[in-house]
């Protein structure tokens, strides 16, 4: 039974003990004793019961030091000698080995004093095991992710600092893997944060199992994880990635539901990719973004040329933020032409270009992953620009891309309805492009938004058709008004023999399901002829017109421009 301090005091008083007996009893309860060493005679006396603390009585300092843990003994001996020689007090925490084999932590406080002309060494020794364990537990909580039990960001940076120290002192290489979960946000959106937390716990177990003893697995926050390997072995890092990719092929079970999660992994090796913790971490992070650009679900080792692309993306995001704040952004327009007569019935509106053409599409695709708030604001801006375009050109319709993250926002559909309603525009003049990865995992909220919009009259088209391995899944999940053949695939026509067969197959699937077909990135007469012969309804690309400004779009509406395109189409078919 535990007593309060007041109860313990009352017990001592009621027992009729002398002051000395009360003091001895109090010291025993507190698991402490007082000791004194006469520096002239070297005699050691104790007040209290040392056996209650360290489990055995001791007659000399040497006996005491023999009980001190071997790793602490020299530190304690040096402190005692320093106190005796320089009259400096000491206050140490160290381990004591008890006779029963257990180890306790004690705090020993001592100082040199002179009493009646005699030099003495006076101190108090107390058992602080419980207090120290409590402090360690609190410290551990501060360094441990509360959900997964993995090292948190603070501890990860400490481990990185240790790895850098070993690199500098011993030349030991190490590898850092930055790991992001693909399609994790939909789990939170569809099932709630409780399901997301359960998935993170399962992912943590998968990561631990994929790594070797000695590897550090940590969680940086959200769906971001990290692995620190104590070697620069590229094969070992690749092996972890392969293990994770194999696991990604199997669904995770969450309260009776099955969800599929992928892993995107960027890796960097020290000292090859950096000699400081920040440099190596930045390099791994840069490689991770390269994986995301390439479609996620893979692994990439850092290369120095990636830094330039990373700076371009960052500059582009800043350009967009500044443009939104100042109201100076102007969208990019890409006309879409009907292949039966060359007429321009649709204009695709997209973000302004401030990057090389080859980087532009990737930069747009990355915005949602890197900055959700920026994507939301850009989405609202694009809707307003699309509405203004419809007002300015009553004879055409406007097409624009929307991301899955936008469709999951509860405000997206109401905002769209409000914007086109304010302009009194018919919804049928607006076409929304959604990519295949929109339908990854549970997409019930996305489908609900698309069905609501389609009911209103908005046209829904599957873009980048044929870009990934999920092309048929969206077609069975939703009744699309159109499909747009992947521009990268069209661009390979004439270079890759399999591209033509793939384009024909995709057009055949769409026609079999009575879905309108369009194509992008049409740059050659040969590609134009193939699409026309296979019944593709409309196309866009440099063979017609590059991306342009609003003022130049009007030129494509002129009868003379349509006549020239019609002649080119007829010539392409005759060749």
Coordinates of C-alpha atoms in Angstrom, one line a residue, residues 19 40 57 67 71-72 111 126 198 202 243 301 328 343 373 390 418 447 468 474 486:
X19 CA 14.3 11.7 15.8
X40 CA 42.5 11.4 7.1
X57 CA 26.5 -3.1 2.7
X67 CA 29.4 -2.5 -7.7
X71 CA 30.7 1.2 -18.4
X72 CA 30.2 3.9 -15.7
X111 CA 31.2 17.3 -1.8
X126 CA 19.5 7.5 -3.8
X198 CA -5.0 1.5 -39.6
X202 CA -0.1 -2.0 -41.5
X243 CA 9.8 -6.3 -51.9
X301 CA 18.2 6.7 -57.6
X328 CA -1.9 38.2 -64.1
X343 CA -13.8 22.7 -88.2
X373 CA -4.1 24.2 -51.8
X390 CA -17.6 30.1 -73.4
X418 CA -22.5 28.4 -59.5
X447 CA -17.9 8.6 -59.5
X468 CA -1.4 3.0 -68.1
X474 CA -12.7 3.2 -66.0
X486 CA -2.8 9.2 -74.9

